[in-house]
């Protein structure tokens, strides 16, 4: 009978140890599950952040493309304006030269026309 009691106490101790180990394992399982849930939540949050950053990158690249096109158009317009400015500058220079030549010709014509009556008058008096 004593042997049975010792065996029964051993079984009770083993049962208590097994229950304690099971409770510890259950506690560890819950902790691991909580950490896994937290990690999954963090991964989900990071994936959402990545998606938002990719969307923002896409919008930024589109704005860059539009800005680059506008810059190219503005550059072409500036080049055309510079070409037109040089053309008008050349035309102005040519016109100024022409004006100087015409003014000189006008002065000569005026001087010549003022002398012609005097010469004619002198010729008339001499005759």
Tab-separated table of C-alpha atoms in Angstrom:
chain	number	residue	atom	x	y	z
A	1	UNK	CA	0.000	0.000	0.000
A	2	UNK	CA	2.843	2.284	0.803
A	3	UNK	CA	4.236	1.689	-2.660
A	4	UNK	CA	0.926	2.651	-4.195
A	5	UNK	CA	0.825	5.837	-2.132
A	6	UNK	CA	4.343	6.756	-3.228
A	7	UNK	CA	3.420	6.014	-6.815
A	8	UNK	CA	0.265	8.109	-6.395
A	9	UNK	CA	2.308	10.997	-4.944
A	10	UNK	CA	4.783	10.672	-7.792
A	11	UNK	CA	1.938	10.724	-10.304
A	12	UNK	CA	0.451	13.773	-8.532
A	13	UNK	CA	3.813	15.558	-8.617
A	14	UNK	CA	4.283	14.595	-12.264
A	15	UNK	CA	0.737	15.808	-13.003
A	16	UNK	CA	1.366	19.121	-11.226
A	17	UNK	CA	4.670	19.515	-13.113
A	18	UNK	CA	2.946	18.690	-16.400
A	19	UNK	CA	0.131	21.163	-15.640
A	20	UNK	CA	2.696	23.828	-14.702
A	21	UNK	CA	4.684	23.170	-17.901
A	22	UNK	CA	1.458	23.263	-19.922
A	23	UNK	CA	0.502	26.594	-18.323
A	24	UNK	CA	3.998	27.975	-19.011
A	25	UNK	CA	3.823	26.726	-22.602
A	26	UNK	CA	0.351	28.262	-22.973
A	27	UNK	CA	1.662	31.564	-21.566
A	28	UNK	CA	4.664	31.475	-23.933
A	29	UNK	CA	2.363	30.634	-26.835
A	30	UNK	CA	0.167	33.640	-26.017
A	31	UNK	CA	3.258	35.879	-25.771
A	32	UNK	CA	4.590	34.586	-29.115
A	33	UNK	CA	1.162	35.030	-30.686
A	34	UNK	CA	0.962	38.597	-29.339
A	35	UNK	CA	4.443	39.360	-30.734
A	36	UNK	CA	3.503	37.761	-34.058
A	37	UNK	CA	0.297	39.824	-34.181
A	38	UNK	CA	2.278	42.961	-33.360
A	39	UNK	CA	4.856	42.123	-36.042
A	40	UNK	CA	2.098	41.472	-38.591
A	41	UNK	CA	0.493	44.776	-37.660
A	42	UNK	CA	3.834	46.530	-38.061
A	43	UNK	CA	4.428	44.823	-41.423
A	44	UNK	CA	0.952	45.868	-42.543
A	45	UNK	CA	1.625	49.432	-41.406
A	46	UNK	CA	4.985	49.484	-43.195
A	47	UNK	CA	3.420	48.060	-46.365
A	48	UNK	CA	0.805	50.824	-46.254
A	49	UNK	CA	3.544	53.401	-45.759
A	50	UNK	CA	5.478	51.935	-48.697
A	51	UNK	CA	2.338	52.154	-50.840
A	52	UNK	CA	1.787	55.785	-49.823
A	53	UNK	CA	5.432	56.624	-50.567
A	54	UNK	CA	5.226	54.888	-53.957
A	55	UNK	CA	2.055	56.856	-54.744
A	56	UNK	CA	3.761	60.091	-53.711
A	57	UNK	CA	6.804	59.171	-55.815
A	58	UNK	CA	4.563	58.542	-58.808
A	59	UNK	CA	2.854	61.919	-58.346
A	60	UNK	CA	6.233	63.633	-57.922
A	61	UNK	CA	7.574	61.999	-61.077
A	62	UNK	CA	4.481	63.148	-62.985
A	63	UNK	CA	4.925	66.712	-61.673
A	64	UNK	CA	8.606	66.542	-62.656
A	65	UNK	CA	7.635	65.390	-66.148
A	66	UNK	CA	5.129	68.247	-66.531
A	67	UNK	CA	7.631	70.773	-65.152
A	68	UNK	CA	10.342	69.484	-67.485
A	69	UNK	CA	8.007	69.830	-70.457
A	70	UNK	CA	7.108	73.379	-69.419
A	71	UNK	CA	10.789	74.201	-68.944
A	72	UNK	CA	11.583	72.819	-72.406
A	73	UNK	CA	8.770	74.891	-73.924
A	74	UNK	CA	9.948	78.009	-72.074
A	75	UNK	CA	13.513	77.358	-73.222
A	76	UNK	CA	12.374	77.018	-76.824
A	77	UNK	CA	10.348	80.226	-76.516
A	78	UNK	CA	13.376	82.008	-75.031
A	79	UNK	CA	15.537	80.766	-77.913
A	80	UNK	CA	12.944	81.997	-80.417
A	81	UNK	CA	12.699	85.351	-78.609
A	82	UNK	CA	16.491	85.668	-78.704
A	83	UNK	CA	16.507	84.881	-82.435
A	84	UNK	CA	13.801	87.518	-83.062
A	85	UNK	CA	15.671	90.045	-80.870
A	86	UNK	CA	18.859	89.536	-82.884
A	87	UNK	CA	16.907	89.854	-86.125
A	88	UNK	CA	15.375	93.169	-84.981
A	89	UNK	CA	18.751	94.355	-83.709
A	90	UNK	CA	20.267	93.646	-87.129
A	91	UNK	CA	17.324	95.329	-88.838
A	92	UNK	CA	17.716	98.358	-86.535
A	93	UNK	CA	21.407	98.594	-87.367
A	94	UNK	CA	20.652	98.326	-91.079
A	95	UNK	CA	17.889	100.939	-90.786
A	96	UNK	CA	20.194	103.288	-88.840
A	97	UNK	CA	22.837	102.974	-91.563
A	98	UNK	CA	20.189	103.649	-94.192
A	99	UNK	CA	18.879	106.667	-92.238
A	100	UNK	CA	22.411	108.073	-91.977
A	101	UNK	CA	22.912	107.588	-95.715
A	102	UNK	CA	19.563	109.228	-96.505
A	103	UNK	CA	20.274	112.142	-94.130
A	104	UNK	CA	23.675	112.615	-95.737
A	105	UNK	CA	22.092	112.492	-99.171
A	106	UNK	CA	19.444	114.974	-98.036
A	107	UNK	CA	22.108	117.355	-96.721
A	108	UNK	CA	24.002	117.096	-99.990
A	109	UNK	CA	20.814	117.659	-101.936
A	110	UNK	CA	19.933	120.706	-99.814
A	111	UNK	CA	23.426	122.103	-100.163
A	112	UNK	CA	23.383	121.408	-103.866
A	113	UNK	CA	19.939	122.932	-104.333
A	114	UNK	CA	20.966	126.037	-102.394
A	115	UNK	CA	24.049	126.438	-104.601
A	116	UNK	CA	22.205	125.831	-107.849
A	117	UNK	CA	20.083	129.016	-107.664
A	118	UNK	CA	23.143	131.034	-106.711
A	119	UNK	CA	25.115	129.558	-109.600
A	120	UNK	CA	22.170	130.114	-111.952
A	121	UNK	CA	21.804	133.662	-110.711
A	122	UNK	CA	25.487	134.260	-111.223
A	123	UNK	CA	25.312	132.809	-114.709
A	124	UNK	CA	22.323	134.956	-115.507
A	125	UNK	CA	24.057	138.077	-114.314
A	126	UNK	CA	27.128	137.255	-116.325
A	127	UNK	CA	25.233	136.867	-119.464
